[in-house]
Amino acid sequence: MLVAASLAACGSKESAGSSAEGKSSAAGTKSSAKEINLLNVSYDPTRELYENYNKAFAAYWEKEKGQKVTIKQSHGGSGAQSRSVIDGLEADVVTLALGYDIDAIQKKGLIKEGWQSKFDLNSTPYNSTIVFLVRKGNPKQIKDWNDLIKNDVQVITPNPKTSGGARWNYLAAWGYALKQNNNDEEKTKEFVRDLYKHVPVLDTGARGATTTFVERGIGDVLLAWENEALLSVKELGPDKFDIVYPSVSILAEPPVAVVDKVVDKKGTREVAEGYLKYLYSEEGQKIAAENFYRPTLASVLDQYKDTFKDIQLFTLKDVFGTWDETQANHFSDGGVFDQIYTPGK
Amino acid sequence: MSQVKTGRSRVLPGFGLTLGYSVAYLSLVVLLPLSALLINSTGLDWAKFWQVATDPRVLASYRISFTTSAAAALVDTVLGLLLAWVLVRYEFPGRKLCDALIDLPFALPTAVAGVSLTALYAPNGWVGSLLEPLGIKIAFSQQGITLALMFIGLPFVVRTLQPVLQDAERDAEEASATLGAGRFRTFRSVILPGLVPPLLTGFALAFARGIGEYGSVVFISGNMPMKTEIAPLLIMSKLEQYDYAGAAAVALLLLLISFLMLLVINSLQRWSGRRKEAV
C-alpha cells in the first residue's frame, strides 16, 4: 500500500517535475515517502483562515501527489513575524499584511527579487479594504471619511509606526483626501493631521485597537480591515455594531511569498509553491471568503456579493507607488506621519 | 547605640552597598561594551546617533519614561515600606497569602497586567467609571503609565526591605521608647536610618524596571506621541520599520541615562551607609 502510494507520488512527480528545479525535485522524491512539514508564517487575523485552509490543502495535496503534508502556523504582528523570519525562523512560506514586510525579508537575501510577480495579482490571492465600524445605529451619523473630523467624533486606529494594518488605514484616509482635494498635497496633509487629532488612543496593533473600541467602549468609529469588521460583527452580535462603507477606500493587499532559501534547503519548494498556488483555486478562494477576506476569483466573489459590498477602491500603486517609496515618504522617521505629530502641534 | 548599629551592619554586610557595586560594575563591564557592539554592528555613526537621540519625540519619550518611572518608584518606596512593615511585624490571618501575593507581578506576564489594569481603569471599567465623573483620568494618561509601573515595581521594594526589617533588633526601639522618645521620634531616629540603604536599593530597582518596561504600559498609556509615548515603545516602533540602528541609538541613550541615575543612587546609598556607621 505504502509502496503503491510512493510509486504514485513518483509518477505524478515525473509529470510535474519539468517545472520544478532538479535539486528540489530530487529532495521531494526522497521526502515523498515520509511526512512533509511546512511552516506558514503569517500575521494575526489570518489564524482561522489558515486553520481551515491547511486542512483543505493537505487533503488536496495527498489526493493529487500522494504526499502527506503537515502545515504549521505562526501568527503575530506582521512586522514582528517578518523580523522572526529574518532572524532565522524557518518559514517555507510567508503570508503577511503588507508587501513592505516581505520586501524586508527579500533585502536580507532569503527571498529572491521579483517575488511579487511570482504569483498572480501581485502575489495577492485574497484582499481586503478599510471600512468603518461604528456603534449600533451610528449615533454620530458617520458616512464617509470627512465625517471623521467633525467636532466631537473620536476615531480609533493603531499607530502606523508600530502596526502594518494601521498603515493601510492611514493610506486609505490619505487617498480619499487626495481625491477630494484634487491632488492638493497640502490640503490632504491638513485633513490627515485633523483626522489624527481625533484619535484619543494609539494602540500598537490592530487587535489592541479593536479591544479599545469594542471592550473599553472608547471612540465613535474604528478604522478596521473589512475582514476584522465583519468578524467583530459576527462574534459580538449585529445588535452592537454597524459597518459603514466609505465612498472610497484602499485595496488592502496582503501578499504571499515562498521563502526561497528555506525551501531550497529543506527541499520543499514544490509543495510550498503548490500551497500558495492553491489559495487561488475555487476551494481556497471560498475559504478566504468564509473568513471574510475578499476573494479575487470573480466566480467566488459573485457568490459572496452580499458579504462584500461593492465600493470604489484604489491601489497602493495608483496613489503611492511602491512600498519602499510609501514607507520613506510617510512612515519613516521625519516622514509625513512624524510631521503631523511633531511639536508645535 | 552605636554598638547596636555596627552590629546590625555586620548582620547584613552592606546589602545595599554590595548590590550597588554589583550593578555599577555589571553596567561598566557588560552593558556598555555590549551596547558598543550593538552600535558597531548596526553601522551607526555619531551624526546619525545624535540625530536620532535629539529628535523631539524621542526626547519627550525619555522625559515621560523617566518621570513616570521615578514617580512610580517613589510611591512604591512608601507603599513598599508599609507593606514590608506590616508583613514582618504583625501576625494576622492570611499573612502568608499576602506575602505570596507580593510576588505576583514578577510571575505575571506584564502584558496581562497591562490589559487587566486597562480594563479596570478605562472610562467604562470598574474603577475608571467611578473616577471619570470626578474628572480623574487614569487610563490613557501618564497617571495610567505610573500606575502600571507601580504595579510591576512594588515587589522590588518589599523584597528588599523585608530581610532588613526581619533582622532589625527591636531592643533599640524598646530602648528608645524607655528613654522617653515618642513613636515618631523612635521611627525617625532609630528605625529609619537603618532602612535608608535598602529603601534606596528598592527605589533604584523599581525605577530601573520601570524605565525598561514595555508590555504593561503600551495597553494603558494610549501611546500618544509627545504625551504618553514611552521610550521602549519608540524602540519597538523603530524595529517595526527595520530601523535597527535607530532602535539601538534610542536604547543606548536610555541605557546610559539609567546607568548614570543608578550610579547616583548607589553613591547616595554608600553615603548614607557610611553616615550611619559614623553615628
Coordinates of C-alpha atoms in Angstrom, one line a residue, chain B residues 62-193:
Chain B
Y62 CA 12.6 59.9 27.6
R63 CA 11.0 62.6 29.8
I64 CA 7.8 60.5 30.1
S65 CA 9.7 57.3 30.8
F66 CA 11.8 58.9 33.5
T67 CA 9.2 61.0 35.2
T68 CA 6.6 58.2 35.4
S69 CA 9.2 55.6 36.5
A70 CA 10.5 58.0 39.2
A71 CA 7.0 58.8 40.4
A72 CA 6.1 55.1 40.4
A73 CA 9.3 54.1 42.2
L74 CA 8.7 56.9 44.8
V75 CA 5.2 55.7 45.6
D76 CA 6.4 52.1 45.7
T77 CA 9.1 53.1 48.2
V78 CA 6.5 54.4 50.6
L79 CA 3.9 51.7 49.9
G80 CA 6.6 49.0 50.0
L81 CA 7.8 50.2 53.3
L82 CA 4.3 50.0 54.7
L83 CA 3.7 46.6 53.3
A84 CA 7.0 45.1 54.4
W85 CA 6.5 46.5 57.8
V86 CA 3.0 45.0 58.2
L87 CA 4.2 41.7 56.8
V88 CA 7.2 41.5 59.1
R89 CA 5.9 43.0 62.3
Y90 CA 2.3 41.7 62.5
E91 CA 0.7 38.4 62.7
F92 CA -2.7 38.3 61.1
P93 CA -4.8 35.7 59.3
G94 CA -3.8 35.5 55.6
R95 CA -0.4 36.9 56.2
K96 CA 1.3 34.1 54.3
L97 CA -1.1 34.5 51.4
C98 CA -0.4 38.3 51.3
D99 CA 3.3 37.6 51.4
A100 CA 3.0 35.2 48.4
L101 CA 0.8 37.7 46.5
I102 CA 3.6 40.3 46.6
D103 CA 5.5 38.2 44.0
L104 CA 2.6 38.1 41.6
P105 CA 3.8 41.0 39.4
F106 CA 7.1 39.0 39.0
A107 CA 5.3 36.0 37.7
L108 CA 2.5 37.6 35.7
P109 CA 3.3 38.3 32.0
T110 CA 3.4 42.1 32.0
A111 CA 1.0 42.3 29.1
V112 CA -1.6 40.5 31.1
A113 CA -1.1 43.1 33.9
G114 CA -1.4 45.9 31.3
V115 CA -4.6 44.5 29.9
S116 CA -6.2 43.9 33.3
L117 CA -5.2 47.4 34.6
T118 CA -6.6 49.0 31.4
A119 CA -9.9 47.1 31.8
L120 CA -10.1 48.3 35.4
Y121 CA -9.2 51.9 34.8
A122 CA -10.7 52.6 31.3
P123 CA -13.6 55.0 31.4
N124 CA -16.0 52.1 31.4
G125 CA -14.1 49.9 33.8
W126 CA -14.9 49.1 37.4
V127 CA -12.7 51.8 38.8
G128 CA -12.5 54.1 35.8
S129 CA -16.2 54.5 35.7
L130 CA -16.2 55.8 39.3
L131 CA -13.3 58.2 38.7
E132 CA -14.5 59.5 35.4
P133 CA -17.4 61.6 36.8
L134 CA -14.9 63.2 39.2
G135 CA -12.8 64.3 36.2
I136 CA -9.9 61.9 37.1
K137 CA -8.4 60.2 34.1
I138 CA -6.2 57.2 34.8
A139 CA -6.1 55.1 31.7
F140 CA -4.6 56.6 28.6
S141 CA -2.7 59.2 30.5
Q142 CA 0.6 59.5 32.3
Q143 CA -1.2 58.5 35.5
G144 CA -2.0 55.2 33.9
I145 CA 1.6 54.6 33.0
T146 CA 2.6 55.4 36.6
L147 CA 0.0 53.0 37.9
A148 CA 1.3 50.2 35.7
L149 CA 4.8 50.9 36.7
M150 CA 3.8 50.9 40.4
F151 CA 2.3 47.5 40.0
I152 CA 5.3 45.9 38.5
G153 CA 7.8 47.8 40.7
L154 CA 6.3 47.2 44.1
P155 CA 7.7 43.7 44.8
F156 CA 11.3 45.0 44.4
V157 CA 10.8 47.4 47.3
V158 CA 9.1 44.9 49.6
R159 CA 11.5 42.1 48.9
T160 CA 14.5 44.4 49.5
L161 CA 13.1 45.7 52.8
Q162 CA 11.8 42.5 54.3
P163 CA 15.0 40.9 55.2
V164 CA 16.4 44.1 56.7
L165 CA 13.3 44.6 58.8
Q166 CA 13.4 40.9 59.8
D167 CA 16.9 41.3 61.1
A168 CA 16.5 44.6 62.8
E169 CA 16.7 44.1 66.5
R170 CA 13.8 45.5 68.5
D171 CA 15.8 46.4 71.6
A172 CA 16.9 49.6 70.1
E173 CA 13.3 50.6 69.6
E174 CA 12.4 49.5 73.1
A175 CA 15.4 51.4 74.5
S176 CA 14.3 54.4 72.6
A177 CA 10.8 54.1 74.0
T178 CA 12.0 53.6 77.6
L179 CA 14.2 56.7 77.2
G180 CA 11.0 58.6 76.6
A181 CA 11.1 59.1 72.8
G182 CA 7.7 59.3 71.1
R183 CA 6.7 56.9 68.4
F184 CA 7.6 59.3 65.6
R185 CA 10.9 60.1 67.2
T186 CA 11.7 56.4 67.5
F187 CA 10.8 55.9 63.9
R188 CA 12.7 58.8 62.6
S189 CA 15.9 58.4 64.6
V190 CA 16.1 54.8 65.3
I191 CA 14.3 52.8 62.7
L192 CA 14.5 54.9 59.5
P193 CA 18.3 55.4 59.3

